[in-house]
PDB file of C-alpha atoms in Angstrom:
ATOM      1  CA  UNK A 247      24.474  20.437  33.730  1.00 41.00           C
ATOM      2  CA  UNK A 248      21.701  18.768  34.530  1.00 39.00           C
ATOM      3  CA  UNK A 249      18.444  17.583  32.667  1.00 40.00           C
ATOM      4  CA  UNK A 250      14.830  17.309  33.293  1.00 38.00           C
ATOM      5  CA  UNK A 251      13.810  14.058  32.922  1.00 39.00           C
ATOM      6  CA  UNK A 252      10.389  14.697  32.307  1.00 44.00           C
ATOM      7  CA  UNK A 253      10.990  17.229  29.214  1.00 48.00           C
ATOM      8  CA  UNK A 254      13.092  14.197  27.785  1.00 46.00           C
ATOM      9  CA  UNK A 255       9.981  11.973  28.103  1.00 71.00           C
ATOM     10  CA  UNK A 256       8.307  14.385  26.809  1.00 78.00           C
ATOM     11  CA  UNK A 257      10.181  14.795  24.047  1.00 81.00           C
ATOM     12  CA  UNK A 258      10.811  11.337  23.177  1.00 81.00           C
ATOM     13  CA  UNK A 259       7.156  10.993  23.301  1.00 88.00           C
ATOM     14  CA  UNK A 260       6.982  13.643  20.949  1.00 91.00           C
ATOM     15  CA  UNK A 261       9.422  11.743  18.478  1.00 90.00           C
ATOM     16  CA  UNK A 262       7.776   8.892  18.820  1.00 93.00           C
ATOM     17  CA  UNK A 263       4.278  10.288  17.657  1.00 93.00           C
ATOM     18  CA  UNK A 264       6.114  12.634  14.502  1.00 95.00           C
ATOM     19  CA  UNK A 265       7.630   9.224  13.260  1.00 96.00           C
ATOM     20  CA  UNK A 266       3.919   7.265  13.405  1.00 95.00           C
ATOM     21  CA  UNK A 267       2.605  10.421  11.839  1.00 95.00           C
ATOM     22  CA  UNK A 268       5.316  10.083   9.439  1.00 96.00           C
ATOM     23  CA  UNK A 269       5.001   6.382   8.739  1.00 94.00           C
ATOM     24  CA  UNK A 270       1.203   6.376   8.107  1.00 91.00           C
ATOM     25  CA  UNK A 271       1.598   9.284   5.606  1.00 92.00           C
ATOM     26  CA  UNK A 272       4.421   7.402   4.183  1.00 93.00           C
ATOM     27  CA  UNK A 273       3.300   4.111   3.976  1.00 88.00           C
ATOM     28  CA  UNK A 274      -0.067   5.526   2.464  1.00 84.00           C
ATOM     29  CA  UNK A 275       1.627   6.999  -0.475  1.00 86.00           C
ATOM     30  CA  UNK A 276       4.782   4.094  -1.226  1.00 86.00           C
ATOM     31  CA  UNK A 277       3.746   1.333   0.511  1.00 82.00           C
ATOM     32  CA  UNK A 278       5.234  -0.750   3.261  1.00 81.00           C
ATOM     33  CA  UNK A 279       8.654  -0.331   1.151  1.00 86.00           C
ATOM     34  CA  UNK A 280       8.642   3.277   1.991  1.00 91.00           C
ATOM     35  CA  UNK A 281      11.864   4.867   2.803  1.00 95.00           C
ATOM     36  CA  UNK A 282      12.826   4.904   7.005  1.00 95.00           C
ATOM     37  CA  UNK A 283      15.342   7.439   5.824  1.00 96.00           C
ATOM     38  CA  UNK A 284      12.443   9.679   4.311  1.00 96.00           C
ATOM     39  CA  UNK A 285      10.241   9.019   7.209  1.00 97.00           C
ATOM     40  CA  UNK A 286      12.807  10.500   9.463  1.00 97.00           C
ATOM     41  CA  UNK A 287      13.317  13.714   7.402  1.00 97.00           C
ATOM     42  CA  UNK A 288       9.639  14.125   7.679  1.00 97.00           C
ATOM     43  CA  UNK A 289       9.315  13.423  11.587  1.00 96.00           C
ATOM     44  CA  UNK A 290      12.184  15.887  11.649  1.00 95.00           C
ATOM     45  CA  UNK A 291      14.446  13.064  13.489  1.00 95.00           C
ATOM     46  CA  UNK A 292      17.355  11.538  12.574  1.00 95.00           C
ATOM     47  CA  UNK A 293      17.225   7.598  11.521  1.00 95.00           C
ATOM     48  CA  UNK A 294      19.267   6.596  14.551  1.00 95.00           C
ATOM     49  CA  UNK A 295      16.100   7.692  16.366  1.00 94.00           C
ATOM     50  CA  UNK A 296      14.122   5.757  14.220  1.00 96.00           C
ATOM     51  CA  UNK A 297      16.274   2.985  14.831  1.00 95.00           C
ATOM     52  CA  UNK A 298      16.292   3.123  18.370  1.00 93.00           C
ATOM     53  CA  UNK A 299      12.532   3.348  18.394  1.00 93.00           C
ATOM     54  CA  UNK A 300      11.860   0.986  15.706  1.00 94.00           C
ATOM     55  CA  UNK A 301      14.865  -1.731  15.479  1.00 95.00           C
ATOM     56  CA  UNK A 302      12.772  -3.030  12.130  1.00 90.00           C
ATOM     57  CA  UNK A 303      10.759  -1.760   9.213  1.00 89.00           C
ATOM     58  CA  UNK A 304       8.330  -4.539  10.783  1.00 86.00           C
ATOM     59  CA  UNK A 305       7.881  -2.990  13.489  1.00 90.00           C
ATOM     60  CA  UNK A 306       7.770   0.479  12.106  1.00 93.00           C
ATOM     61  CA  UNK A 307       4.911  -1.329  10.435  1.00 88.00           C
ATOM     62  CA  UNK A 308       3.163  -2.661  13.319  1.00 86.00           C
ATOM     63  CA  UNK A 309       3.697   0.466  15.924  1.00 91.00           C
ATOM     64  CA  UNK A 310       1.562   2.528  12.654  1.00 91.00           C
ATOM     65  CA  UNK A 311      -0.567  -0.376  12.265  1.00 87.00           C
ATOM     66  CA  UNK A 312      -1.552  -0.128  16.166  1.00 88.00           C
ATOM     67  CA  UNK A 313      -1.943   3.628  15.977  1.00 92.00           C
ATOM     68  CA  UNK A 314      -4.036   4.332  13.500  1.00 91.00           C
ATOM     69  CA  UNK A 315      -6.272   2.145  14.852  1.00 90.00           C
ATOM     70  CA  UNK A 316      -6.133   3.431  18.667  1.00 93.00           C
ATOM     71  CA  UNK A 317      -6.546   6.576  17.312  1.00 94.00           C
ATOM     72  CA  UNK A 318      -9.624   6.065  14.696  1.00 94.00           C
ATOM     73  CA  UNK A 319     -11.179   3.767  18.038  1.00 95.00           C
ATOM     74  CA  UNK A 320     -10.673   7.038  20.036  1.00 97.00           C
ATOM     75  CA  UNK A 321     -12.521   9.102  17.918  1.00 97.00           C
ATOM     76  CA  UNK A 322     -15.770   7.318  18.173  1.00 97.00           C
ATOM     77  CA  UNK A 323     -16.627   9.223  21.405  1.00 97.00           C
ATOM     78  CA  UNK A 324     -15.644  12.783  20.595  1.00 98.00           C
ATOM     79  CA  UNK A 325     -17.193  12.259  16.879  1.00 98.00           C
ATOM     80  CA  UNK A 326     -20.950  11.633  19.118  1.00 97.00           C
ATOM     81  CA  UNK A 327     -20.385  14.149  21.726  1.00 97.00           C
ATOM     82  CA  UNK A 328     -19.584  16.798  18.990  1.00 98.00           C
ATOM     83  CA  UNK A 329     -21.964  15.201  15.866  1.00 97.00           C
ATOM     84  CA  UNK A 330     -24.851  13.208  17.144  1.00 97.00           C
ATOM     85  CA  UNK A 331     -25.137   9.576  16.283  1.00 97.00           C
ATOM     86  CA  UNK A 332     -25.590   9.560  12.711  1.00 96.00           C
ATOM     87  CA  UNK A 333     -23.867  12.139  11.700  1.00 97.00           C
ATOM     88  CA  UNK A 334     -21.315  11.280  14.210  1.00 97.00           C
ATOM     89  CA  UNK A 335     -21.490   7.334  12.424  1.00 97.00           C
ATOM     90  CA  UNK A 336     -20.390   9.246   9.558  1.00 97.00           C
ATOM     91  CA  UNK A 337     -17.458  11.314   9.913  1.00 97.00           C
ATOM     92  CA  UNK A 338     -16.036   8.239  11.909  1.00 97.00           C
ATOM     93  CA  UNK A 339     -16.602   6.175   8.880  1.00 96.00           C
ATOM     94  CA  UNK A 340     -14.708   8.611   6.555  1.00 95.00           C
ATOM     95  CA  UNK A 341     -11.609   7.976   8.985  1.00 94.00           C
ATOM     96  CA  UNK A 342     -12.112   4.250   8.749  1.00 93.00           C
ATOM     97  CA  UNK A 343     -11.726   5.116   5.218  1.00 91.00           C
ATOM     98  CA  UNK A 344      -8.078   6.585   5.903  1.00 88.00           C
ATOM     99  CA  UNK A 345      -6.916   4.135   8.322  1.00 87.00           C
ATOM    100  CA  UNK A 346      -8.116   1.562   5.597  1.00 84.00           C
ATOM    101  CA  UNK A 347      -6.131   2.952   2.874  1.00 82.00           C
ATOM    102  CA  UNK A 348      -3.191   3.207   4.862  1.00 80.00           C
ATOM    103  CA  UNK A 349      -3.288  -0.573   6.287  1.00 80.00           C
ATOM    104  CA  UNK A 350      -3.862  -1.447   2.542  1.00 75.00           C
ATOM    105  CA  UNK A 351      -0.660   0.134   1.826  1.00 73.00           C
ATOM    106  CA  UNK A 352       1.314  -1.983   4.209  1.00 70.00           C
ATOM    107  CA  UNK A 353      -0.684  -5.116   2.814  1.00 64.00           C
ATOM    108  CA  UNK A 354       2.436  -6.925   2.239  1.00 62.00           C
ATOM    109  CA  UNK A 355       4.108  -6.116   5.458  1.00 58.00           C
ATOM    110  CA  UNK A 356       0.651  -6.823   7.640  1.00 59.00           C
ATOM    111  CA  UNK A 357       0.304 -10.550   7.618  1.00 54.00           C
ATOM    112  CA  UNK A 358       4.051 -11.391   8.684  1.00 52.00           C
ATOM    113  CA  UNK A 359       3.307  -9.138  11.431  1.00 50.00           C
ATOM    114  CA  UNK A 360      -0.144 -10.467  12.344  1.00 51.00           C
ATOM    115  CA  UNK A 361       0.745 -13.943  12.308  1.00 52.00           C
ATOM    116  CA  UNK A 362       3.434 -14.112  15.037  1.00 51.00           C
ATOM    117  CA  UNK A 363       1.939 -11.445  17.364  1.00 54.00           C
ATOM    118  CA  UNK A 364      -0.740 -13.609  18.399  1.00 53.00           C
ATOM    119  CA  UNK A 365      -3.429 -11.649  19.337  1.00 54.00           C
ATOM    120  CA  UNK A 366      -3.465  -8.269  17.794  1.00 57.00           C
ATOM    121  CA  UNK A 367      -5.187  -9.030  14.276  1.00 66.00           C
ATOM    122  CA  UNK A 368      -7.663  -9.859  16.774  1.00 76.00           C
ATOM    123  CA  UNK A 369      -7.540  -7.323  19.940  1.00 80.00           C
ATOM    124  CA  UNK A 370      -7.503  -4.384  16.670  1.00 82.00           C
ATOM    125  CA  UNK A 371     -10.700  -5.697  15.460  1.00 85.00           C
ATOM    126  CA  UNK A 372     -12.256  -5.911  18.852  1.00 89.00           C
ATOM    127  CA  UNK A 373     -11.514  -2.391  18.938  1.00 91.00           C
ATOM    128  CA  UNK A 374     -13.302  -1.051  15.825  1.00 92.00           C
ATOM    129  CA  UNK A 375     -16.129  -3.423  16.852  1.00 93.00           C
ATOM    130  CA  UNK A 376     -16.425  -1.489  20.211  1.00 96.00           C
ATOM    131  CA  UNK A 377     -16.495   1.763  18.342  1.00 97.00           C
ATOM    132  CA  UNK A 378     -19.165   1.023  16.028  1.00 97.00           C
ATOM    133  CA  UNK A 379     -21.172  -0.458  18.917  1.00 97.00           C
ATOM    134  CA  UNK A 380     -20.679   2.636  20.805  1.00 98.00           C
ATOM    135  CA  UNK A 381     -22.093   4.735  18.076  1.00 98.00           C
ATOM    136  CA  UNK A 382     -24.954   2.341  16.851  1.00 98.00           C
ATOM    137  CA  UNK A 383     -26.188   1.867  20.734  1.00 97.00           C
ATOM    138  CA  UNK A 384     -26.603   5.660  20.783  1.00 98.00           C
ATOM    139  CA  UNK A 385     -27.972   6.045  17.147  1.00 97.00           C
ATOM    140  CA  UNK A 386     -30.707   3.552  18.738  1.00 96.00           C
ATOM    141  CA  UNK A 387     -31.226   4.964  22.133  1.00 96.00           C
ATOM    142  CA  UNK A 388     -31.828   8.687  19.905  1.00 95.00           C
ATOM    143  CA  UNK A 389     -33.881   7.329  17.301  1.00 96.00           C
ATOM    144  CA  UNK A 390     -31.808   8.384  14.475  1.00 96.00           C
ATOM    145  CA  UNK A 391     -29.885   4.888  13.716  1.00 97.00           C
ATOM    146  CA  UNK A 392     -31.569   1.564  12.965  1.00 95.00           C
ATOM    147  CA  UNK A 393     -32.091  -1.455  15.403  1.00 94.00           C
ATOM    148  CA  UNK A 394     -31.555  -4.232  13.837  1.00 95.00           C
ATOM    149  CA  UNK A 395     -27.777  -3.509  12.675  1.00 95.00           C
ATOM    150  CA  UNK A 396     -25.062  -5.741  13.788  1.00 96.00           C
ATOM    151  CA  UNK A 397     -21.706  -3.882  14.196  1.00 96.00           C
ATOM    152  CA  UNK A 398     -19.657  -6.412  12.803  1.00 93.00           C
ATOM    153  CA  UNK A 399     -22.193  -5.980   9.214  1.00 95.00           C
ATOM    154  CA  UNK A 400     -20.975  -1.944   9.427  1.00 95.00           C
ATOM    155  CA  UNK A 401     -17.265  -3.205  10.132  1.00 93.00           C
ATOM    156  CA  UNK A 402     -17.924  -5.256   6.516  1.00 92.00           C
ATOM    157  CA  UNK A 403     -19.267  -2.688   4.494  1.00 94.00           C
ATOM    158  CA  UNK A 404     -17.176  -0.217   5.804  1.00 93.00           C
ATOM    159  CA  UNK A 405     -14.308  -2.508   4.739  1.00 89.00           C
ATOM    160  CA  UNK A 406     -16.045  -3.073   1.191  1.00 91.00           C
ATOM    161  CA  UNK A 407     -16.233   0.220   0.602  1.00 93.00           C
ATOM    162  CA  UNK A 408     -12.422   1.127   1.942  1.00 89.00           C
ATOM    163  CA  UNK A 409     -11.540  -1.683  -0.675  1.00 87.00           C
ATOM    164  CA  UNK A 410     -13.190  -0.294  -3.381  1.00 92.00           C
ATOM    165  CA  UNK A 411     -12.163   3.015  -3.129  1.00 90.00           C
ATOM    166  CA  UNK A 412      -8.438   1.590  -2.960  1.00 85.00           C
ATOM    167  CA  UNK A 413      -8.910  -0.022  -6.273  1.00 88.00           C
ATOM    168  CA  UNK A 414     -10.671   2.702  -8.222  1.00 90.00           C
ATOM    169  CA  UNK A 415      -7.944   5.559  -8.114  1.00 87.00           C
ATOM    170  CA  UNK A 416      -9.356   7.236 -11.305  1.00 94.00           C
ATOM    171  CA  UNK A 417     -12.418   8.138  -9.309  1.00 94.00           C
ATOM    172  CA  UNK A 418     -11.526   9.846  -5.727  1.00 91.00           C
ATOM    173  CA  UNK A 419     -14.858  10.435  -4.752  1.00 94.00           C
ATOM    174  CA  UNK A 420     -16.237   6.952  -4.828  1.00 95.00           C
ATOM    175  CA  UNK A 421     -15.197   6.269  -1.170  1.00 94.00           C
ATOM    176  CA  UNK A 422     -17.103   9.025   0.215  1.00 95.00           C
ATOM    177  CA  UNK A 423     -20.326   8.760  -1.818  1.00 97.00           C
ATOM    178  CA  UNK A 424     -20.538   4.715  -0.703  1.00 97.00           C
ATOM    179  CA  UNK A 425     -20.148   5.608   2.690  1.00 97.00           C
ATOM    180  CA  UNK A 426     -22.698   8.742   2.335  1.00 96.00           C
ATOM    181  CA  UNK A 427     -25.095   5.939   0.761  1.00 97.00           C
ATOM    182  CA  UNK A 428     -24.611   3.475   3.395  1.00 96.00           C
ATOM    183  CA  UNK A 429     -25.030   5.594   6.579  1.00 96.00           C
ATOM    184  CA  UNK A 430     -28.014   6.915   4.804  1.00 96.00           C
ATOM    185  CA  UNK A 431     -29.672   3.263   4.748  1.00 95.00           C
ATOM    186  CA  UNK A 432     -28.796   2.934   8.282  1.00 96.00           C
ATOM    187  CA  UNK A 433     -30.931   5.711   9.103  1.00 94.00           C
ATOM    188  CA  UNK A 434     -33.818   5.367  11.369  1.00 90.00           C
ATOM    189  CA  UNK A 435     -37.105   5.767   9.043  1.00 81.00           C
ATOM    190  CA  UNK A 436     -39.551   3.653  11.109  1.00 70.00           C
ATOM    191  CA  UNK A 437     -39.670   0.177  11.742  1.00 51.00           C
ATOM    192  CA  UNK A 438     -37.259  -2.643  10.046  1.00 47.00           C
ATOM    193  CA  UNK A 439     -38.060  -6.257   9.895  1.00 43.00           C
ATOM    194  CA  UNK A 440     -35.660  -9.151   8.758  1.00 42.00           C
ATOM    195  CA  UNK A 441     -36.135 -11.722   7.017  1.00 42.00           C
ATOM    196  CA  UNK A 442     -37.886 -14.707   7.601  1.00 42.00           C
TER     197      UNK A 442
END
């Protein structure tokens, strides 16, 4: 009997992106001590394929850690083609907000990963940077977005208000009515000065 090769790549792809589905859900909801066995179950995968994809909870960790990322850095683009700009700014931010709660989840976990994979605390943040540019530079170029923002500022605030919402589970709306507030100040009303 023979098999095609590129089903099983295609399936093992598919595996692979159930069990990062999986994990971020997971880890969102228990933390970075989450069950692998549970995660599994929900990818509907056995834990030897978890195993085999993911030798260690670590890098179980990482592998959701990268994706959520790629994926919320890949939105950007769609978000301004569909949205506009601001709007666009917006519904990207509210994802931030997910990816944020998630990564605060695997707290623990994150900084024993960061620290001896040189390089990707820093090549994930130069990735959200590039997003935020991407949707600022057209905010400007439409009129609808401020000037005289600095992406890395919206990366902070957008970070605040992740953080805050994390820590204020009695009130689930907080996250979203920050964010509505500080898109709104971003908005182009005429001309900004900084400063002196």
């Amino acid at each position: 009997m023979t098999h095609d090769r590129s089903n099983l790549r295609s399936d093992a792809q598919e595996n692979h992106d159930r069990l990062l589905r999986a994990a971020a859900a997971a880890f969102a909801k228990d933390g970075a001590s989450a069950s692998l066995k549970a995660i599994a179950q929900d990818a509907g995968v056995g834990i030897g394929t978890l195993y085999r994809r993911f030798p260690t909870r670590d890098d179980l960790v990482e592998a959701t850690f990268r994706s959520e990322v790629a994926m919320l850095c890949e939105a950007a683009e769609p978000l301004l083609r569909d949205y506009g700009a601001a709007e666009g700014l917006r519904r990207w931010g509210l994802q931030f907000l997910t990816v944020t709660r998630v990564k605060h989840a695997m707290i623990e976990a994150l900084p024993g990963i960061l620290a001896p994979r040189e390089g990707l605390g820093t090549a994930t943040r130069s990735m959200v940077l590039d997003a935020i540019t991407l949707l600022l530079a057209a905010g400007e170029r439409d009129g609808t977005l401020r000037s005289d923002v600095q992406p890395n500022d919206v990366m902070m605030a957008l970070a605040a208000v992740g953080l805050i919402a994390q820590r204020s589970p009695a009130d689930p709306g907080i996250g979203q009515r920050l964010l509505d507030l500080f898109v709104d100040g971003l908005a182009n009303r005429g001309t900004h000065s900084r400063p002196d």
